[in-house]
Coordinates of C-alpha atoms in Angstrom, one line a residue:
A1 CA 6.8 -43.7 8.2
A2 CA 5.2 -40.1 7.5
T3 CA 2.1 -39.9 5.4
S4 CA 1.7 -37.0 3.0
W5 CA -1.9 -37.4 2.2
C6 CA -5.2 -39.1 3.0
F7 CA -8.8 -38.7 3.1
A8 CA -12.0 -40.4 4.4
S9 CA -13.6 -42.7 2.2
S10 CA -15.0 -45.8 4.3
G11 CA -18.3 -46.6 2.7
R12 CA -21.6 -45.1 2.1
G13 CA -22.8 -46.2 5.6
D14 CA -19.9 -44.2 7.2
F15 CA -20.4 -41.4 4.8
M16 CA -24.2 -41.1 5.8
K17 CA -23.3 -41.2 9.6
K18 CA -20.5 -38.6 9.1
L19 CA -23.3 -36.2 7.3
L20 CA -25.9 -36.8 9.9
L21 CA -23.4 -36.3 12.9
F22 CA -22.0 -33.3 11.2
A23 CA -18.3 -34.6 11.8
L24 CA -15.9 -36.7 10.2
A25 CA -12.8 -38.3 11.5
S26 CA -10.4 -39.2 8.6
G27 CA -8.6 -42.2 10.6
C28 CA -5.4 -41.4 9.0
A29 CA -1.9 -41.3 10.4
T30 CA -0.7 -37.9 11.5
T31 CA 1.8 -36.2 9.2
S32 CA 4.6 -37.0 11.6
G33 CA 3.5 -40.8 11.6
V34 CA 3.1 -40.4 15.5
S35 CA -0.5 -40.8 17.0
F36 CA -1.1 -38.2 19.9
Q37 CA -4.9 -38.6 21.0
E38 CA -7.2 -36.7 23.4
R39 CA -6.1 -39.2 26.5
D40 CA -2.4 -38.4 26.0
L41 CA -3.1 -34.7 26.1
D42 CA -5.6 -35.1 29.1
R43 CA -2.6 -37.0 30.9
M44 CA -0.1 -34.2 30.1
L45 CA -2.5 -31.5 31.1
D46 CA -3.7 -33.3 34.4
E47 CA 0.4 -33.5 35.2
R48 CA 0.8 -29.9 34.4
I49 CA -2.2 -28.7 36.5
A50 CA -0.8 -31.1 39.5
A51 CA 2.5 -29.2 39.2
E52 CA 0.8 -25.6 39.2
D53 CA -1.0 -26.7 42.3
A54 CA 2.2 -27.7 44.1
N55 CA 3.7 -24.6 42.9
D56 CA 6.5 -26.6 41.0
E57 CA 7.5 -24.1 38.3
A58 CA 10.1 -26.4 36.8
R59 CA 7.9 -29.4 36.3
A60 CA 5.3 -27.0 34.8
A61 CA 7.7 -25.6 32.1
A62 CA 9.1 -29.4 31.6
K63 CA 5.4 -30.0 30.5
D64 CA 5.4 -26.9 28.5
T65 CA 8.3 -27.9 26.7
E66 CA 6.9 -31.5 26.3
L67 CA 3.7 -30.3 24.8
R68 CA 5.7 -27.9 22.3
G69 CA 7.8 -30.7 21.3
R70 CA 4.6 -32.3 20.0
M71 CA 4.1 -29.4 17.8
Q72 CA 4.7 -29.7 14.0
P73 CA 5.0 -27.1 11.3
L74 CA 1.9 -27.4 9.0
A75 CA -0.1 -25.2 6.5
V76 CA -3.8 -25.3 7.5
F77 CA -6.6 -24.9 5.1
I78 CA -10.2 -24.1 6.5
S79 CA -13.2 -23.5 4.3
D80 CA -16.6 -22.4 4.8
M81 CA -19.6 -22.7 2.8
S82 CA -21.7 -19.4 2.6
G83 CA -25.2 -18.2 1.9
F84 CA -26.8 -21.7 2.8
S85 CA -28.9 -20.9 6.2
K86 CA -31.7 -19.2 4.1
L87 CA -31.8 -21.7 1.4
T88 CA -31.5 -24.5 3.9
R89 CA -34.8 -23.1 5.7
E90 CA -36.7 -22.9 2.3
K91 CA -35.5 -26.5 0.8
G92 CA -34.6 -28.4 3.8
I93 CA -32.0 -30.4 5.5
A94 CA -31.8 -33.1 2.7
W95 CA -31.1 -30.4 0.3
F96 CA -28.3 -29.0 2.5
L97 CA -26.8 -32.3 3.0
A98 CA -26.6 -33.0 -0.8
Q99 CA -24.9 -29.9 -1.4
I100 CA -22.1 -30.9 1.5
R101 CA -21.8 -34.2 -0.6
R102 CA -21.5 -32.4 -3.9
M103 CA -18.8 -30.4 -2.6
E104 CA -16.9 -33.5 -1.3
R105 CA -16.9 -35.1 -4.6
V106 CA -15.3 -31.9 -6.0
A107 CA -12.7 -32.0 -3.5
E108 CA -11.9 -35.8 -2.8
P109 CA -10.2 -36.4 -6.2
L110 CA -8.2 -32.7 -6.0
M111 CA -7.0 -33.9 -2.4
A112 CA -5.4 -37.0 -3.7
K113 CA -4.1 -35.0 -6.9
H114 CA -2.4 -32.4 -4.7
H115 CA -1.3 -34.9 -1.9
V116 CA -3.1 -33.0 0.9
E117 CA -4.5 -34.3 4.0
L118 CA -8.2 -33.9 5.2
V119 CA -8.0 -33.8 8.9
K120 CA -11.7 -33.5 9.7
Q121 CA -14.9 -32.3 8.3
Y122 CA -17.5 -30.6 10.5
G123 CA -20.7 -29.8 8.5
D124 CA -19.6 -27.8 5.6
D125 CA -16.1 -26.9 6.9
L126 CA -13.2 -28.6 5.6
F127 CA -9.9 -28.6 7.7
I128 CA -7.0 -29.8 5.4
V129 CA -3.2 -29.9 6.0
S130 CA 0.0 -30.2 4.3
D131 CA 3.7 -29.8 5.1
D132 CA 4.1 -27.8 1.9
A133 CA 2.1 -24.4 1.9
A134 CA 2.3 -24.1 -1.7
R135 CA 0.7 -27.5 -2.6
L136 CA -2.2 -26.6 -0.1
V137 CA -2.5 -23.0 -2.2
A138 CA -2.3 -24.9 -5.5
F139 CA -5.1 -27.4 -4.4
A140 CA -7.3 -24.4 -2.8
K141 CA -7.1 -22.4 -6.3
E142 CA -7.9 -25.7 -8.3
F143 CA -10.8 -26.4 -5.9
L144 CA -12.3 -23.0 -6.2
A145 CA -12.1 -23.3 -10.0
A146 CA -13.8 -26.6 -10.0
L147 CA -16.5 -25.1 -8.0
E148 CA -16.8 -22.3 -10.6
V149 CA -17.5 -25.2 -13.1
E150 CA -20.3 -26.6 -10.7
K151 CA -21.8 -23.0 -10.5
A152 CA -22.0 -22.7 -14.0
K153 CA -24.0 -26.0 -14.0
G154 CA -26.4 -24.3 -11.7
H155 CA -24.9 -25.7 -8.4
A156 CA -24.1 -22.7 -6.2
L157 CA -21.4 -24.0 -4.1
R158 CA -20.0 -20.8 -2.6
V159 CA -16.9 -21.4 -0.8
S160 CA -14.5 -19.2 1.2
I161 CA -11.0 -20.5 2.1
G162 CA -8.3 -19.4 4.5
I163 CA -4.9 -20.7 4.5
A164 CA -2.1 -20.1 7.6
K165 CA 0.9 -22.0 8.5
G166 CA 2.9 -22.3 11.8
D167 CA 3.5 -24.9 14.5
V168 CA 0.3 -27.1 15.2
L169 CA -0.8 -29.4 17.8
R170 CA -2.5 -32.3 16.3
V171 CA -4.7 -34.3 18.8
G172 CA -6.5 -37.0 17.2
N173 CA -8.5 -35.5 14.4
D174 CA -8.4 -31.9 16.1
L175 CA -5.9 -29.1 15.5
F176 CA -4.6 -26.5 17.8
G177 CA -2.4 -23.5 17.3
D178 CA -2.2 -19.8 16.3
A179 CA -2.1 -21.0 12.5
V180 CA -5.5 -22.9 13.2
N181 CA -6.8 -19.7 14.6
R182 CA -5.8 -17.6 11.7
A183 CA -6.7 -20.0 9.2
S184 CA -10.4 -20.2 10.7
K185 CA -10.5 -16.3 11.0
L186 CA -9.6 -15.9 7.3
G187 CA -11.7 -18.5 6.0
E188 CA -14.7 -18.3 8.1
D189 CA -14.9 -14.7 9.3
M190 CA -13.2 -12.4 7.0
G191 CA -13.3 -14.5 3.6
E192 CA -16.3 -13.8 1.3
A193 CA -17.8 -16.3 -0.9
E194 CA -15.3 -17.6 -3.7
E195 CA -12.2 -15.7 -2.0
L196 CA -9.1 -17.4 -1.1
L197 CA -7.1 -15.5 1.8
L198 CA -3.8 -16.4 2.6
G199 CA -1.8 -15.6 5.7
I200 CA 1.2 -13.2 4.9
E201 CA 3.7 -16.1 5.9
V202 CA 2.2 -18.4 3.3
F203 CA 2.0 -15.8 0.5
D204 CA 5.6 -14.9 1.3
A205 CA 6.6 -18.6 0.7
L206 CA 5.2 -18.9 -2.8
S207 CA 6.9 -18.5 -6.1
P208 CA 6.2 -15.4 -8.2
E209 CA 3.9 -17.5 -10.3
A210 CA 1.7 -18.6 -7.6
K211 CA 1.4 -15.1 -6.1
A212 CA -0.2 -14.0 -9.4
G213 CA -3.6 -12.6 -8.7
C214 CA -3.2 -12.1 -5.1
V215 CA -2.8 -8.6 -3.5
V216 CA -1.4 -8.1 0.1
Q217 CA -3.7 -6.3 2.5
P218 CA -2.6 -4.3 5.5
E219 CA -3.2 -5.0 9.0
G220 CA -6.8 -3.7 9.8
A221 CA -8.1 -4.6 6.4
R222 CA -11.4 -6.5 7.1
D223 CA -10.7 -5.8 10.8
S224 CA -7.9 -8.3 10.9
K225 CA -5.1 -8.1 13.2
F226 CA -2.7 -9.3 10.9
P227 CA -1.6 -8.8 7.2
F228 CA -2.9 -11.1 4.7
A229 CA -3.1 -11.5 0.9
L230 CA -6.4 -11.7 -1.1
C231 CA -6.3 -14.0 -3.9
T232 CA -8.7 -13.0 -6.8
K233 CA -11.4 -15.6 -7.9
P234 CA -10.3 -18.3 -10.4
Q235 CA -12.1 -18.5 -13.7
S236 CA -13.3 -21.6 -15.0

């Protein structure tokens, strides 16, 4: 059966290993309920390379079709914590890891509440998916509002978020596809601290109420190659 949400929570020892290695594999089933691992992708790509080398265009095209058949429509959330490089040099790695853990503690119950799935965490970046873009946007807004509460307590957890949607290839705990690239561009490159940037396809799919506080930006804004929506910072 398909799974709608899950996130890693496998014990303190695993948590510390996750932080120190700067990587997290959630161990959850994929949204489609079908496991597709790196070895499967390698096999398919090796077969495609063999077809190319043999000038067998039909077999190469068949592999392309097979790989596209593995893709699934998903909304992708990618976040990035900002302003930490200088502070980490001043306060040390233990302080930095503690701030990541503080962010996780804010995010985890909200992921469960909104039924979204943490695919992986790499350092201070979260990679979260849902088959419902509106659900992922609702989570993002509440997540930012909760971080504002932490900020009022003196914990400056400054996060930028990008969300895009489209056909995505899941390989173990990795994500590939144009939606992933755009979510990364929005959340990590274009987004500023405490901002939520939405791909225009995500914005267009929202209800009028969910669009409140978001303003469409044209292609070229912030050097983007696509239009997007900038959502104002929620107030605590």
